[in-house]
Amino acid sequence: MLPSWLLEKGLLEGLTGAQAGDLGDSWLNWIIFMIMIAVLNIYGSKLQVQMWMNQIARALGQLQQLTREASDTFLQEASKFGGDGERVKKILQEAKGFFTISPVTLDPTGAIRRLENILDEAEDSLNRFVERAAPKADSVKRANLRDQLEGVIVLDLIFRIVRHFYLLGRKTQNWIYIAQVQMQLPEIMRIARAYWRSSTAFQKGVPVGDSIGPLIALRLIGDAPVEEVAKNVVAAEVELEDRRVIVVKAKGPGGEVGKPGEAIRRIVESRGGKVAKIVMIDAATKLEGEPTGEVAEGSGAAIGDPGPEKWKIEEVASQYSIPVHSIVIKQDLLEAITPMAQEIAEAVDKVIERVRRTIREGTKPGDVVIVAGIGNTVGVGNTLGRAEVMAVA
Amino acid sequence: MPEEREAKEGPTLAATALMIVMSLGLAAFSLIIIYYGIRAAGSRTETPGMDAWFQVLFGVTGLMLSLKMVYDVLRMKISPEEEEPTIVSRLQCVDCGHWKEREFREGEYVGLKTGEACPKCGGSMFVAAIYAKRPRKQARRPLF
Ligand SMILES: [Zn+2]
């Protein structure tokens, strides 16, 4: 049972020259044991906080690295399109920390319009940053660079916030600051890595999970001609299930989301409200445990914008009593901004099946139905097998 | 910037070194304790008492603790590398619907006619989808 051969050979005895039971005196054992327990009790929490601090410091290093890599990718990409290294660096420095201030809602009247105004200006500002950084980029490349720049800004913000709590905790020695960051660290890092990855997706122009809406819209459009109906939104009329279906998507293949609400409002109004149904297709945040690519449907406008576009759709739909039906494809927050997972891409046929059924239900042959594929259209063109947008309004 | 550098490297390196030295020390101490414990327990001249077993137990606990510490330090050092998914384009034939996957090429987007000919009927192919394919099929069977 015991490796007594080891003892009999006397190998270890020769090395240590000790006698059996030297350390076996019970009082000595107990004193060592007690001292260790006492030390751990008194300094345990301090040690714990120190370990948390170390973890956060390491994460900070990684965050800085991710931010730097995303910045470098932006820099490289911008310099391919006429950006000068030093100047792009300066522009990046100016763009970092870019913020938007939400409108006053104490007086809710017109808050949506005020919000839209602010968001428009935010987008324009970012576009101007990109135009200065990469003057030779075309509209597709400019949109992708803008999305890339947004990723850098978010990564930089995450880094700043974590650094803030780390330094605050170190300065005040208040473990609450340390603990709250440490506990959230895995999630923070997951989000940061997703933004870092999304920056490569936008650099290469690869569709992300959120592009599933436009991708399905494109499949419905087929090779029908499209026209631009609102800022960065295209539409095409196709016949599906004997209905006249107007398919709406953001104008690709650059990373645009466009103003689909504006487009739907214009289409409905131009037809005097004679629209039988509005069907919206969008990516939706899944609950943990739900499989990626699961399809669900429901009532209401599925669109994850900060408010204005959704508001326009709801307004125009209620004004003309048009039912709004939504079909969503489940994915988690990170899948939505990183290259589209195969499970999501393979949901396309299932969704189209449901769209066809939804178009039939509650409408008559010959009715007009609007189908909107909502989301960022990066890497998704406007018609199958055609290189360019046919008509631009 | 000096603040940043310190935040990034200062405590991390020192702490790592300290952790490794401490766990190695603990491991050595534990081994010695185990050795004496086994000796005492195994000696034929005395009746093995509880003390000897206690010593062995103590040593094994210490050894496990030090292994755990080393493991933690190593795991922190080697950041978990996520498997990079490969981006593939799914090309589909306009005429016969035959499709194939191949690696994504920069500049491609869904809906683009690539100019490649369909291996089955020679028709033209377009990009029907672009997505991330995991290197190997992970068993992601849901528990519920
Ligand atoms: Zn073919």
Coordinates of N, CA and C and ligand atoms in Angstrom, one line a residue, chain B residues 93 95-98 118 120-123, ligand 1:
Chain B
C93 N -25.2 28.5 -59.4 CA -25.3 28.6 -60.9 C -26.7 29.2 -61.2
D95 N -28.3 29.0 -64.0 CA -29.2 28.1 -64.8 C -29.6 26.9 -64.1
C96 N -28.7 26.1 -63.5 CA -29.2 24.8 -62.9 C -29.2 24.8 -61.4
G97 N -28.8 25.9 -60.7 CA -28.9 25.9 -59.3 C -27.8 25.2 -58.5
H98 N -26.9 24.5 -59.3 CA -25.8 23.8 -58.6 C -25.0 24.8 -57.8
C118 N -20.1 27.3 -64.2 CA -20.7 26.2 -63.4 C -20.0 24.9 -63.9
K120 N -21.1 22.0 -63.7 CA -22.0 21.0 -64.2 C -22.5 21.4 -65.6
C121 N -23.0 22.7 -65.8 CA -23.6 23.0 -67.1 C -22.9 24.1 -67.8
G122 N -21.9 24.7 -67.1 CA -21.1 25.8 -67.8 C -21.8 27.1 -67.7
G123 N -22.9 27.2 -67.0 CA -23.6 28.5 -66.8 C -22.8 29.4 -65.9
Ligands
ZN1 ZN -25.1 25.0 -63.8

